[in-house]
Amino acid sequence: MNTVAMRKGLLNRLVLKRGVSLLLVLSVLALVVGCGKAPEQPVKKQTVKQESERPVSQPQVKQPRSDEPITVGFSQIGAESAWRTAETKSIQSEAAVRGVNLKFSDAQQKQENQIKALRSFIAQKVDAIILAPVVETGWEPVLKEARDAGIPVVLVDRGVNVSDDSLYATLIASDFVEEGRLAAHWLYDKLDGKGSIVQIEGTPGSAPAIDRKRGFEEVVAGCPELKIIKSQSGDFLRAKGKEVMEAFLKAEGKNINAVYAHNDDMALGAIQAIIEAGMVPGQDIVVVSIDGIKDALQAIVEGTLGASIECNPLLGPKAFDAVESILAGEAVPKKITVADQLFDGLNTSMETVSGREY
Ligand code: GZL
C-alpha cells in the first residue's frame, strides 16, 4: 500500500475513531493528495453538536387553562420514509406521555393539505401547532393567521423561508448543510479525492434537499478531481431512488464511482439498482447517505452502504418542551439544532444496529 493510501487509512482511522476534526484531517490530506484548498469553513467535528441560539420572547400567545390538558395540532408531511415514520411516532408517543390532546394530520406530501390542516387547527382554537413543513416557501399567510389567533407554531425537522421570523416560535432541526459537508468529506476520503459522483436529491424545495445539496457541493467545489456528473430528485422515496439510479446507470454505467443520496431510503433503492445492474455496491460504487435509520446501519454492516449521517427524528420530547415553555410565557431559542453523527464501517456493528430505535 503506497504511503498516501497508508497515510489516508491512518487519517481515516483517526477521524472516525477519535473524532479528530474532520476538516483539520482533510486539510492535511488535501496537502498530501493535492486536492484543492479545503473550503473555508469553521473547524468541524465528526458530529454536529446540539446547540441553541439565544432565547427570544414570543409574541402574545393565549394562556391555556391550567386545569385542562393542552390541545396541540400536528401537521405532518406524510409517511414517505422510515425517518418520517419514526418522527411521527416520537411526537405521538410524547403527546400521550404528557397527556396532551394531539390532533394529527398527515398531508400526503402536499403543502395545500398542510395549510388546510393549520386552518382547521386555528378554527378549533388549539393551544399550539407543531408543523413539519414539506417545502420552505408559501407559509406566510397561514402563519400570520395563526399568530393573529395567538397560536404559537413550533417547526420541527424542516425550516420555512419567511420575511418575518416572528411567524414561528422556534425551529427544531438538524443542520442539513453540515450533513452535506460531512458526506462530502467522507466521500473525498473514501475516493482518495477523485471520482465521478451521482447525486439523488430529496423533495424539490424542501429545506433538507436544498441544504444537503448546498453543503455537499460546497465541499466538492474545492476538490478539482471530484465531479458530480448527474443530479436528480428521488423525492426521499426508496422506489424513486431506485428508478433514478437505474437511469444514471443506463446513462453513465461504469463511469460512476459514488452515489450521494439525501436520505437512506433513496440510497437503499439505489443499492438495489446497482446490484440488479450486476455491479457491487461498496466496491464498484461507493454509496453515502443521510438519516441513520436501522436498515441503513444494517447495510453498512453488510458493506453495501458506505456511510450514513444520522439526522435524529426523535423530536417529540424537544417539541413538547418548546410548546410547554412557550405556553408558560418563557423565551425559547429561534433555532434548536439537533446533534448528528456519522456512521460507517469503522463505528457500526450488529450491536449498533440492534440498539437502534428507528
Ligand atoms: C430531515 C427530513 C427528511 C429525511 C427524510 O429532517 O425532513 O425527510 O432526511 C425525510 O428521510 O423524508
Tab-separated table of N, CA, C and O in Angstrom, residues 57-168:
chain	number	residue	atom	x	y	z
A	57	SER	N	-38.223	36.143	23.337
A	57	SER	CA	-39.586	36.081	23.892
A	57	SER	C	-40.577	35.958	22.727
A	57	SER	O	-40.262	36.273	21.584
A	58	GLN	N	-41.745	35.453	23.014
A	58	GLN	CA	-42.735	35.108	21.987
A	58	GLN	C	-43.792	36.208	21.868
A	58	GLN	O	-44.123	36.844	22.857
A	59	PRO	N	-44.329	36.386	20.640
A	59	PRO	CA	-45.491	37.290	20.531
A	59	PRO	C	-46.592	36.772	21.464
A	59	PRO	O	-46.608	35.606	21.820
A	60	GLN	N	-47.499	37.639	21.826
A	60	GLN	CA	-48.555	37.314	22.795
A	60	GLN	C	-49.255	36.003	22.410
A	60	GLN	O	-49.709	35.853	21.282
A	61	VAL	N	-49.231	34.993	23.286
A	61	VAL	CA	-49.983	33.770	22.985
A	61	VAL	C	-51.091	33.612	24.017
A	61	VAL	O	-50.975	34.080	25.153
A	62	LYS	N	-52.153	32.897	23.605
A	62	LYS	CA	-53.266	32.648	24.547
A	62	LYS	C	-52.735	31.771	25.679
A	62	LYS	O	-52.061	30.773	25.410
A	63	GLN	N	-53.012	32.093	26.919
A	63	GLN	CA	-52.592	31.221	28.007
A	63	GLN	C	-53.656	30.132	28.208
A	63	GLN	O	-54.823	30.450	28.440
A	64	PRO	N	-53.256	28.825	28.093
A	64	PRO	CA	-54.277	27.772	28.288
A	64	PRO	C	-54.711	27.679	29.745
A	64	PRO	O	-53.989	28.101	30.641
A	65	ARG	N	-55.893	27.096	29.983
A	65	ARG	CA	-56.359	26.912	31.372
A	65	ARG	C	-55.472	25.857	32.026
A	65	ARG	O	-55.179	24.820	31.455
A	66	SER	N	-55.008	26.120	33.246
A	66	SER	CA	-54.020	25.205	33.860
A	66	SER	C	-54.680	23.874	34.256
A	66	SER	O	-54.025	22.869	34.404
A	67	ASP	N	-56.048	23.888	34.417
A	67	ASP	CA	-56.667	22.633	34.912
A	67	ASP	C	-57.099	21.708	33.775
A	67	ASP	O	-57.716	20.682	34.001
A	68	GLU	N	-56.772	22.062	32.535
A	68	GLU	CA	-57.186	21.196	31.406
A	68	GLU	C	-55.955	20.797	30.597
A	68	GLU	O	-54.995	21.571	30.509
A	69	PRO	N	-55.980	19.588	29.977
A	69	PRO	CA	-54.847	19.220	29.109
A	69	PRO	C	-54.793	20.192	27.923
A	69	PRO	O	-55.813	20.693	27.481
A	70	ILE	N	-53.576	20.469	27.452
A	70	ILE	CA	-53.470	21.356	26.288
A	70	ILE	C	-53.812	20.563	25.035
A	70	ILE	O	-53.678	19.338	24.986
A	71	THR	N	-54.245	21.306	24.015
A	71	THR	CA	-54.552	20.703	22.706
A	71	THR	C	-53.563	21.232	21.684
A	71	THR	O	-53.370	22.451	21.567
A	72	VAL	N	-52.883	20.306	21.000
A	72	VAL	CA	-51.858	20.689	20.011
A	72	VAL	C	-52.214	20.073	18.661
A	72	VAL	O	-52.556	18.882	18.581
A	73	GLY	N	-52.167	20.888	17.624
A	73	GLY	CA	-52.365	20.385	16.256
A	73	GLY	C	-51.010	20.053	15.646
A	73	GLY	O	-50.091	20.869	15.721
A	74	PHE	N	-50.857	18.862	15.099
A	74	PHE	CA	-49.579	18.457	14.486
A	74	PHE	C	-49.809	18.174	13.002
A	74	PHE	O	-50.529	17.231	12.642
A	75	SER	N	-49.229	19.029	12.156
A	75	SER	CA	-49.330	18.821	10.699
A	75	SER	C	-48.053	18.129	10.218
A	75	SER	O	-46.978	18.750	10.178
A	76	GLN	N	-48.192	16.863	9.887
A	76	GLN	CA	-47.051	16.047	9.442
A	76	GLN	C	-47.071	15.945	7.924
A	76	GLN	O	-48.125	15.933	7.290
A	77	ILE	N	-45.872	15.864	7.323
A	77	ILE	CA	-45.742	15.852	5.861
A	77	ILE	C	-46.422	14.624	5.258
A	77	ILE	O	-47.168	14.700	4.284
A	78	GLY	N	-46.091	13.457	5.812
A	78	GLY	CA	-46.626	12.228	5.207
A	78	GLY	C	-45.988	11.024	5.879
A	78	GLY	O	-45.719	11.064	7.086
A	79	ALA	N	-45.706	9.989	5.060
A	79	ALA	CA	-45.051	8.775	5.595
A	79	ALA	C	-44.090	8.257	4.515
A	79	ALA	O	-44.015	7.067	4.243
A	80	GLU	N	-43.361	9.173	3.922
A	80	GLU	CA	-42.521	8.864	2.752
A	80	GLU	C	-41.279	8.062	3.076
A	80	GLU	O	-40.667	7.466	2.181
A	81	SER	N	-40.871	8.056	4.370
A	81	SER	CA	-39.604	7.368	4.660
A	81	SER	C	-39.648	6.814	6.078
A	81	SER	O	-40.471	7.251	6.910
A	82	ALA	N	-38.723	5.913	6.355
A	82	ALA	CA	-38.649	5.340	7.715
A	82	ALA	C	-38.357	6.446	8.729
A	82	ALA	O	-38.849	6.432	9.864
A	83	TRP	N	-37.599	7.420	8.279
A	83	TRP	CA	-37.285	8.561	9.147
A	83	TRP	C	-38.573	9.281	9.540
A	83	TRP	O	-38.831	9.582	10.690
A	84	ARG	N	-39.412	9.540	8.577
A	84	ARG	CA	-40.653	10.286	8.812
A	84	ARG	C	-41.567	9.509	9.774
A	84	ARG	O	-42.136	10.081	10.694
A	85	THR	N	-41.646	8.223	9.552
A	85	THR	CA	-42.498	7.388	10.437
A	85	THR	C	-41.991	7.436	11.869
A	85	THR	O	-42.761	7.548	12.824
A	86	ALA	N	-40.657	7.422	12.006
A	86	ALA	CA	-40.062	7.487	13.352
A	86	ALA	C	-40.364	8.830	14.014
A	86	ALA	O	-40.672	8.901	15.215
A	87	GLU	N	-40.322	9.889	13.224
A	87	GLU	CA	-40.623	11.219	13.783
A	87	GLU	C	-42.085	11.273	14.244
A	87	GLU	O	-42.394	11.757	15.338
A	88	THR	N	-42.979	10.765	13.420
A	88	THR	CA	-44.411	10.771	13.783
A	88	THR	C	-44.632	10.020	15.090
A	88	THR	O	-45.291	10.521	16.009
A	89	LYS	N	-44.015	8.838	15.176
A	89	LYS	CA	-44.186	8.017	16.395
A	89	LYS	C	-43.644	8.763	17.626
A	89	LYS	O	-44.253	8.756	18.697
A	90	SER	N	-42.525	9.453	17.437
A	90	SER	CA	-41.909	10.169	18.562
A	90	SER	C	-42.839	11.269	19.066
A	90	SER	O	-43.041	11.433	20.288
A	91	ILE	N	-43.455	11.992	18.166
A	91	ILE	CA	-44.330	13.100	18.578
A	91	ILE	C	-45.635	12.563	19.161
A	91	ILE	O	-46.107	13.018	20.208
A	92	GLN	N	-46.188	11.519	18.538
A	92	GLN	CA	-47.447	10.957	19.064
A	92	GLN	C	-47.235	10.321	20.443
A	92	GLN	O	-48.040	10.544	21.362
A	93	SER	N	-46.118	9.606	20.604
A	93	SER	CA	-45.926	8.934	21.901
A	93	SER	C	-45.597	9.955	22.996
A	93	SER	O	-46.054	9.825	24.136
A	94	GLU	N	-44.872	11.009	22.633
A	94	GLU	CA	-44.561	12.045	23.646
A	94	GLU	C	-45.837	12.771	24.069
A	94	GLU	O	-46.017	13.103	25.245
A	95	ALA	N	-46.740	12.994	23.121
A	95	ALA	CA	-48.016	13.657	23.462
A	95	ALA	C	-48.780	12.778	24.455
A	95	ALA	O	-49.308	13.276	25.469
A	96	ALA	N	-48.786	11.481	24.204
A	96	ALA	CA	-49.505	10.554	25.105
A	96	ALA	C	-48.876	10.578	26.493
A	96	ALA	O	-49.568	10.684	27.517
A	97	VAL	N	-47.536	10.543	26.538
A	97	VAL	CA	-46.826	10.550	27.831
A	97	VAL	C	-47.163	11.820	28.620
A	97	VAL	O	-47.357	11.792	29.832
A	98	ARG	N	-47.306	12.949	27.916
A	98	ARG	CA	-47.542	14.227	28.607
A	98	ARG	C	-49.019	14.553	28.770
A	98	ARG	O	-49.376	15.629	29.252
A	99	GLY	N	-49.894	13.641	28.312
A	99	GLY	CA	-51.327	13.902	28.455
A	99	GLY	C	-51.809	15.048	27.592
A	99	GLY	O	-52.771	15.747	27.929
A	100	VAL	N	-51.126	15.251	26.460
A	100	VAL	CA	-51.522	16.315	25.527
A	100	VAL	C	-52.588	15.764	24.585
A	100	VAL	O	-52.488	14.629	24.110
A	101	ASN	N	-53.602	16.580	24.322
A	101	ASN	CA	-54.641	16.198	23.358
A	101	ASN	C	-54.100	16.548	21.976
A	101	ASN	O	-54.029	17.723	21.605
A	102	LEU	N	-53.646	15.529	21.215
A	102	LEU	CA	-52.980	15.776	19.923
A	102	LEU	C	-53.952	15.571	18.775
A	102	LEU	O	-54.597	14.527	18.675
A	103	LYS	N	-54.060	16.593	17.928
A	103	LYS	CA	-54.836	16.467	16.680
A	103	LYS	C	-53.811	16.273	15.568
A	103	LYS	O	-53.001	17.163	15.327
A	104	PHE	N	-53.845	15.094	14.908
A	104	PHE	CA	-52.807	14.733	13.931
A	104	PHE	C	-53.358	14.801	12.511
A	104	PHE	O	-54.465	14.337	12.241
A	105	SER	N	-52.539	15.384	11.604
A	105	SER	CA	-52.941	15.415	10.189
A	105	SER	C	-51.770	14.982	9.315
A	105	SER	O	-50.665	15.538	9.431
A	106	ASP	N	-51.979	13.986	8.446
A	106	ASP	CA	-50.963	13.515	7.504
A	106	ASP	C	-51.272	14.150	6.145
A	106	ASP	O	-52.323	13.913	5.560
A	107	ALA	N	-50.369	14.969	5.627
A	107	ALA	CA	-50.643	15.771	4.419
A	107	ALA	C	-50.369	15.029	3.125
A	107	ALA	O	-50.524	15.603	2.037
A	108	GLN	N	-49.931	13.775	3.216
A	108	GLN	CA	-49.630	13.008	1.986
A	108	GLN	C	-48.697	13.803	1.058
A	108	GLN	O	-48.896	13.877	-0.162
A	109	GLN	N	-47.691	14.474	1.637
A	109	GLN	CA	-46.662	15.187	0.862
A	109	GLN	C	-47.184	16.464	0.191
A	109	GLN	O	-46.443	17.051	-0.600
A	110	LYS	N	-48.421	16.889	0.504
A	110	LYS	CA	-48.955	18.055	-0.224
A	110	LYS	C	-49.042	19.281	0.695
A	110	LYS	O	-49.704	19.243	1.756
A	111	GLN	N	-48.437	20.382	0.266
A	111	GLN	CA	-48.469	21.602	1.083
A	111	GLN	C	-49.898	22.099	1.274
A	111	GLN	O	-50.253	22.539	2.383
A	112	GLU	N	-50.736	21.979	0.225
A	112	GLU	CA	-52.107	22.500	0.381
A	112	GLU	C	-52.844	21.753	1.505
A	112	GLU	O	-53.640	22.348	2.242
A	113	ASN	N	-52.517	20.493	1.689
A	113	ASN	CA	-53.165	19.749	2.793
A	113	ASN	C	-52.653	20.234	4.151
A	113	ASN	O	-53.390	20.253	5.134
A	114	GLN	N	-51.374	20.619	4.174
A	114	GLN	CA	-50.843	21.145	5.454
A	114	GLN	C	-51.493	22.490	5.783
A	114	GLN	O	-51.855	22.748	6.935
A	115	ILE	N	-51.643	23.327	4.790
A	115	ILE	CA	-52.257	24.642	5.022
A	115	ILE	C	-53.707	24.463	5.474
A	115	ILE	O	-54.158	25.096	6.433
A	116	LYS	N	-54.415	23.529	4.852
A	116	LYS	CA	-55.808	23.244	5.260
A	116	LYS	C	-55.838	22.784	6.737
A	116	LYS	O	-56.656	23.236	7.539
A	117	ALA	N	-54.896	21.921	7.069
A	117	ALA	CA	-54.852	21.387	8.446
A	117	ALA	C	-54.589	22.519	9.436
A	117	ALA	O	-55.250	22.603	10.489
A	118	LEU	N	-53.670	23.427	9.084
A	118	LEU	CA	-53.369	24.539	10.001
A	118	LEU	C	-54.608	25.411	10.195
A	118	LEU	O	-54.937	25.800	11.323
A	119	ARG	N	-55.337	25.656	9.111
A	119	ARG	CA	-56.541	26.490	9.224
A	119	ARG	C	-57.599	25.785	10.090
A	119	ARG	O	-58.285	26.414	10.902
A	120	SER	N	-57.623	24.470	9.985
A	120	SER	CA	-58.592	23.730	10.812
A	120	SER	C	-58.188	23.803	12.290
A	120	SER	O	-59.033	24.019	13.180
A	121	PHE	N	-56.883	23.679	12.543
A	121	PHE	CA	-56.414	23.779	13.943
A	121	PHE	C	-56.741	25.160	14.510
A	121	PHE	O	-57.163	25.303	15.665
A	122	ILE	N	-56.555	26.203	13.680
A	122	ILE	CA	-56.836	27.572	14.136
A	122	ILE	C	-58.324	27.712	14.458
A	122	ILE	O	-58.717	28.241	15.506
A	123	ALA	N	-59.165	27.157	13.562
A	123	ALA	CA	-60.627	27.239	13.783
A	123	ALA	C	-61.036	26.498	15.062
A	123	ALA	O	-61.953	26.905	15.774
A	124	GLN	N	-60.283	25.427	15.367
A	124	GLN	CA	-60.586	24.657	16.592
A	124	GLN	C	-59.956	25.282	17.838
A	124	GLN	O	-60.055	24.744	18.929
A	125	LYS	N	-59.237	26.418	17.604
A	125	LYS	CA	-58.619	27.138	18.720
A	125	LYS	C	-57.676	26.252	19.556
A	125	LYS	O	-57.746	26.217	20.790
A	126	VAL	N	-56.796	25.524	18.847
A	126	VAL	CA	-55.815	24.718	19.582
A	126	VAL	C	-54.879	25.646	20.356
A	126	VAL	O	-54.785	26.845	20.052
A	127	ASP	N	-54.178	25.089	21.350
A	127	ASP	CA	-53.273	25.923	22.151
A	127	ASP	C	-51.951	26.179	21.436
A	127	ASP	O	-51.299	27.196	21.632
A	128	ALA	N	-51.540	25.214	20.585
A	128	ALA	CA	-50.271	25.375	19.848
A	128	ALA	C	-50.303	24.461	18.623
A	128	ALA	O	-51.114	23.523	18.562
A	129	ILE	N	-49.432	24.768	17.664
A	129	ILE	CA	-49.306	23.964	16.433
A	129	ILE	C	-47.873	23.502	16.293
A	129	ILE	O	-46.925	24.276	16.535
A	130	ILE	N	-47.710	22.209	15.927
A	130	ILE	CA	-46.393	21.680	15.531
A	130	ILE	C	-46.478	21.419	14.038
A	130	ILE	O	-47.421	20.756	13.573
A	131	LEU	N	-45.518	21.955	13.283
A	131	LEU	CA	-45.552	21.844	11.812
A	131	LEU	C	-44.214	21.330	11.296
A	131	LEU	O	-43.155	21.872	11.644
A	132	ALA	N	-44.276	20.282	10.477
A	132	ALA	CA	-43.097	19.821	9.722
A	132	ALA	C	-43.334	20.265	8.280
A	132	ALA	O	-44.030	19.584	7.525
A	133	PRO	N	-42.823	21.405	7.856
A	133	PRO	CA	-43.201	21.983	6.556
A	133	PRO	C	-42.545	21.258	5.383
A	133	PRO	O	-41.330	21.158	5.324
A	134	VAL	N	-43.379	20.787	4.452
A	134	VAL	CA	-42.869	19.946	3.347
A	134	VAL	C	-41.883	20.725	2.472
A	134	VAL	O	-40.884	20.165	2.017
A	135	VAL	N	-42.167	22.002	2.256
A	135	VAL	CA	-41.247	22.868	1.486
A	135	VAL	C	-41.021	24.168	2.263
A	135	VAL	O	-41.684	24.415	3.285
A	136	GLU	N	-40.070	24.995	1.766
A	136	GLU	CA	-39.679	26.181	2.543
A	136	GLU	C	-40.623	27.369	2.343
A	136	GLU	O	-40.782	28.206	3.218
A	137	THR	N	-41.245	27.458	1.170
A	137	THR	CA	-41.974	28.702	0.848
A	137	THR	C	-43.496	28.497	0.889
A	137	THR	O	-43.969	27.362	0.961
A	138	GLY	N	-44.240	29.615	0.866
A	138	GLY	CA	-45.712	29.576	0.753
A	138	GLY	C	-46.441	29.537	2.076
A	138	GLY	O	-47.624	29.219	2.138
A	139	TRP	N	-45.737	29.865	3.167
A	139	TRP	CA	-46.354	29.700	4.505
A	139	TRP	C	-46.830	31.014	5.142
A	139	TRP	O	-47.535	30.990	6.156
A	140	GLU	N	-46.404	32.181	4.601
A	140	GLU	CA	-46.671	33.435	5.324
A	140	GLU	C	-48.145	33.643	5.667
A	140	GLU	O	-48.483	33.895	6.826
A	141	PRO	N	-49.087	33.516	4.687
A	141	PRO	CA	-50.488	33.820	5.032
A	141	PRO	C	-51.014	32.982	6.202
A	141	PRO	O	-51.526	33.534	7.191
A	142	VAL	N	-50.813	31.677	6.148
A	142	VAL	CA	-51.420	30.849	7.211
A	142	VAL	C	-50.691	31.031	8.544
A	142	VAL	O	-51.303	30.967	9.622
A	143	LEU	N	-49.374	31.303	8.479
A	143	LEU	CA	-48.656	31.552	9.744
A	143	LEU	C	-49.099	32.877	10.361
A	143	LEU	O	-49.182	33.022	11.594
A	144	LYS	N	-49.456	33.845	9.507
A	144	LYS	CA	-49.985	35.122	10.027
A	144	LYS	C	-51.338	34.883	10.721
A	144	LYS	O	-51.611	35.401	11.810
A	145	GLU	N	-52.155	34.008	10.108
A	145	GLU	CA	-53.473	33.708	10.713
A	145	GLU	C	-53.283	33.057	12.084
A	145	GLU	O	-53.971	33.383	13.045
A	146	ALA	N	-52.280	32.175	12.186
A	146	ALA	CA	-52.031	31.524	13.488
A	146	ALA	C	-51.551	32.552	14.511
A	146	ALA	O	-52.033	32.595	15.646
A	147	ARG	N	-50.635	33.427	14.070
A	147	ARG	CA	-50.110	34.443	15.004
A	147	ARG	C	-51.239	35.377	15.443
A	147	ARG	O	-51.392	35.683	16.629
A	148	ASP	N	-52.076	35.781	14.485
A	148	ASP	CA	-53.191	36.702	14.831
A	148	ASP	C	-54.176	36.030	15.797
A	148	ASP	O	-54.840	36.694	16.585
A	149	ALA	N	-54.227	34.685	15.736
A	149	ALA	CA	-55.132	33.956	16.654
A	149	ALA	C	-54.438	33.661	17.984
A	149	ALA	O	-55.007	33.008	18.863
A	150	GLY	N	-53.190	34.123	18.107
A	150	GLY	CA	-52.452	33.900	19.372
A	150	GLY	C	-52.012	32.463	19.550
A	150	GLY	O	-51.822	31.986	20.675
A	151	ILE	N	-51.847	31.726	18.415
A	151	ILE	CA	-51.450	30.298	18.477
A	151	ILE	C	-49.998	30.160	18.025
A	151	ILE	O	-49.683	30.405	16.853
A	152	PRO	N	-49.097	29.772	18.922
A	152	PRO	CA	-47.676	29.642	18.553
A	152	PRO	C	-47.459	28.432	17.652
A	152	PRO	O	-48.137	27.415	17.795
A	153	VAL	N	-46.516	28.571	16.723
A	153	VAL	CA	-46.177	27.469	15.799
A	153	VAL	C	-44.740	27.029	16.058
A	153	VAL	O	-43.806	27.847	16.002
A	154	VAL	N	-44.569	25.743	16.368
A	154	VAL	CA	-43.233	25.150	16.547
A	154	VAL	C	-42.913	24.348	15.282
A	154	VAL	O	-43.673	23.443	14.908
A	155	LEU	N	-41.831	24.724	14.602
A	155	LEU	CA	-41.410	23.989	13.396
A	155	LEU	C	-40.502	22.846	13.819
A	155	LEU	O	-39.592	23.032	14.637
A	156	VAL	N	-40.751	21.661	13.245
A	156	VAL	CA	-39.860	20.532	13.527
A	156	VAL	C	-39.294	20.009	12.205
A	156	VAL	O	-40.003	19.990	11.186
A	157	ASP	N	-38.006	19.714	12.206
A	157	ASP	CA	-37.286	18.951	11.182
A	157	ASP	C	-37.035	19.686	9.881
A	157	ASP	O	-36.048	19.403	9.207
A	158	ARG	N	-37.845	20.643	9.491
A	158	ARG	CA	-37.570	21.417	8.286
A	158	ARG	C	-37.935	22.884	8.557
A	158	ARG	O	-38.901	23.152	9.277
A	159	GLY	N	-37.195	23.806	7.914
A	159	GLY	CA	-37.435	25.226	8.133
A	159	GLY	C	-38.336	25.807	7.050
A	159	GLY	O	-38.693	25.134	6.077
A	160	VAL	N	-38.702	27.080	7.267
A	160	VAL	CA	-39.509	27.819	6.288
A	160	VAL	C	-38.760	29.092	5.910
A	160	VAL	O	-37.905	29.567	6.668
A	161	ASN	N	-39.102	29.629	4.752
A	161	ASN	CA	-38.479	30.834	4.225
A	161	ASN	C	-39.502	31.953	4.371
A	161	ASN	O	-40.429	32.041	3.563
A	162	VAL	N	-39.428	32.764	5.440
A	162	VAL	CA	-40.421	33.826	5.656
A	162	VAL	C	-39.699	35.149	5.894
A	162	VAL	O	-38.553	35.169	6.364
A	163	SER	N	-40.384	36.248	5.568
A	163	SER	CA	-39.743	37.567	5.707
A	163	SER	C	-39.724	38.008	7.181
A	163	SER	O	-38.956	38.856	7.578
A	164	ASP	N	-40.570	37.385	8.001
A	164	ASP	CA	-40.674	37.821	9.405
A	164	ASP	C	-40.630	36.586	10.307
A	164	ASP	O	-41.593	35.811	10.367
A	165	ASP	N	-39.496	36.386	10.992
A	165	ASP	CA	-39.389	35.103	11.720
A	165	ASP	C	-40.177	35.088	13.029
A	165	ASP	O	-40.152	34.118	13.760
A	166	SER	N	-40.953	36.179	13.265
A	166	SER	CA	-41.853	36.094	14.437
A	166	SER	C	-43.084	35.245	14.071
A	166	SER	O	-43.931	34.957	14.906
A	167	LEU	N	-43.144	34.810	12.802
A	167	LEU	CA	-44.299	33.990	12.382
A	167	LEU	C	-44.207	32.564	12.935
A	167	LEU	O	-45.151	31.787	12.834
A	168	TYR	N	-43.036	32.198	13.464
A	168	TYR	CA	-42.967	30.893	14.138
A	168	TYR	C	-42.148	31.068	15.398
A	168	TYR	O	-41.316	31.974	15.507
